[in-house]
Amino acid sequence: MIELFRELFAADFLLKHALWATLLLGAVAPLAGCFLLLRRAAFLGVALPQVSAAGVTGGGLVLALLTAPPAEGEVCNFVPIPEISLLCATGAALAALLLLAWLERRSGTADARHGVLYALAGAGAVLMRAANPHAEHTFSNLFSGDVVSLGANDLRVAALALVPAAVVLVAFRHEFLWAGCDGDFMAAAGRRVLFWNALLLGTIGVVIGAVVYLVGPLICFGALLLPAVAAWRLARRMEMCFVFAPLIGVVGALIGFSVAYRMDLPAGVTIVAVHGVVLCLVLLLSVLPLRKSAG
Amino acid sequence: MPPAVLMEEATFGYQGRIVLRGVTLSLPAGAFVAVTGDNGSGKTTFLRTVAGLTPLLGGLFHFVDTELTAQAKAEAENAEQPLFAIKPRIGFVSQRDKLDDLYLFTAYEVVCAGARLAMSPGAPVGAGTRMRVWEALERVGGTELAHLPFAKLSGGQRQRVLFARALALEPEVLVLDEPVSGADAGTLERVTAFLENLRAEGQMTVFLASHDATLVARLATCRLHLSNAEVACEFLARASGEETGGLSHD
């Protein structure tokens, strides 16, 4: 095992950018997931990645239509620009959040709105992918969650989005928590609850956009929610939840990546599977009489 | 010095629906104002407007700094918006004594949230803030609850912790929306004694909605009775010789 880790973290390891990108999303996505969970909006963590994926395929389709399709027998030389893909993923997530905030004032339930968004975004992504002559060349990774193909540029672009987002989520976690938990008390004390809610949702939109850009929607909602749920079950206090979630995310990502590398499995889904196993273990632990329920 | 309150032809309501209209009155700094009325008379709407949670539908409502100089007051007299109007820090304790159980807060963390709101966003909690949290817990007799999960506390204990949270904010105005409705006798007595202390200190202007006539008689220096979309105001004489007059109403 130590030998394997030594190989993974060696300076000349071929997949080092993919590994670091995986660890980065493993640390940051669960932080955003904690807030979605606490606000009882876990389904938003499923719908938004799908919307982001639709954003990436939509942006890719527009770019592809501006590029001549490859002639028969010719090698496709269309290369998606990482910054534009990230921008499309994040922009779509933020646009969806704005739409949901606007719809909030109207009738209907949040779950229904998230479900409709998920279905339409999923269908839209598939249709736009089908209409894109370069799709096979460009977006195969987006839907399979192929982590190992991530390169230095992907890591750089994702870090530019994820590191500042993590700083915001950690630094202002108390404001985000209380704006969701008891907005009236906060507003009466003179704090702008709308601002803090908008900042939180905007930051979650950026995290989801970046993670979808890296590994696609399936891995994204796995990374968002599974470590967050496990951390919540384990934690007795709120602060512990925000320590456990990224910890479980990173350790799960590292184990998943190692297993996939050693056994030649698809890395993205292996990481989700490992996070799932961790969650099952935590659930099992929480029903044993050793531990009191957190509430 | 806590703020005084001025209302001129104030109209209270929500989502365009008028609940109280044409309210004109002034309340002295440090008043302990009981808000009474039947269910649906508009007590919660009135208090939410006082707390700044619901916008005023018409007229004027101001908290006023009573320590301004005579010159500032003279300048203010001709201004459309009173120059001495201030935005005080308001502590709000609602009817609801439960926070969502998904939030794994201890009682200490709940009270600390009040203290944090007096600080810059994201600032770390220092020794002074921690001391303020313990003082607030001590004032409501809740130090032994500090490390217990808030979700596991009884209704009365939760209400005391929420009082402590409002105190930790060090508010100039305290708005209490039926905070002891349904409380047992022990809780009611503890909360009443605590509120009596607050009134005696005179460091806050307090609004308290309550159906409990005994509580109102024991605590209030002024009573606003809400009925048929109007407010009747009455100053109550107190044995300790607090203020007893100087008010107009519609």
mmCIF file of C-alpha atoms in Angstrom, chain A residues 1-11 13 19 23 250-251 253-259 261-262:
data_model
loop_
_atom_site.group_PDB
_atom_site.id
_atom_site.type_symbol
_atom_site.label_atom_id
_atom_site.label_comp_id
_atom_site.label_asym_id
_atom_site.label_seq_id
_atom_site.Cartn_x
_atom_site.Cartn_y
_atom_site.Cartn_z
ATOM 1 C CA MET A 1 0.000 0.000 0.000
ATOM 2 C CA ILE A 2 2.807 2.406 0.967
ATOM 3 C CA GLU A 3 4.574 1.462 -2.243
ATOM 4 C CA LEU A 4 1.439 2.322 -4.210
ATOM 5 C CA PHE A 5 1.088 5.739 -2.530
ATOM 6 C CA ARG A 6 4.791 6.394 -3.149
ATOM 7 C CA GLU A 7 4.182 5.704 -6.828
ATOM 8 C CA LEU A 8 1.041 7.884 -6.957
ATOM 9 C CA PHE A 9 2.729 10.877 -5.335
ATOM 10 C CA ALA A 10 6.008 10.583 -7.264
ATOM 11 C CA ALA A 11 6.942 13.729 -9.199
ATOM 12 C CA PHE A 13 3.739 9.949 -11.972
ATOM 13 C CA LEU A 19 -4.804 12.666 -8.955
ATOM 14 C CA LEU A 23 -8.179 15.272 -4.368
ATOM 15 C CA VAL A 250 -10.309 13.411 0.134
ATOM 16 C CA VAL A 251 -9.664 9.999 1.715
ATOM 17 C CA ALA A 253 -11.059 10.061 -3.540
ATOM 18 C CA LEU A 254 -7.529 8.833 -2.780
ATOM 19 C CA ILE A 255 -8.655 5.274 -2.045
ATOM 20 C CA GLY A 256 -10.938 5.253 -5.090
ATOM 21 C CA PHE A 257 -8.187 6.554 -7.353
ATOM 22 C CA SER A 258 -5.682 4.013 -5.985
ATOM 23 C CA VAL A 259 -8.093 1.095 -6.423
ATOM 24 C CA TYR A 261 -5.277 2.608 -10.847
ATOM 25 C CA ARG A 262 -4.282 -0.773 -9.399
#
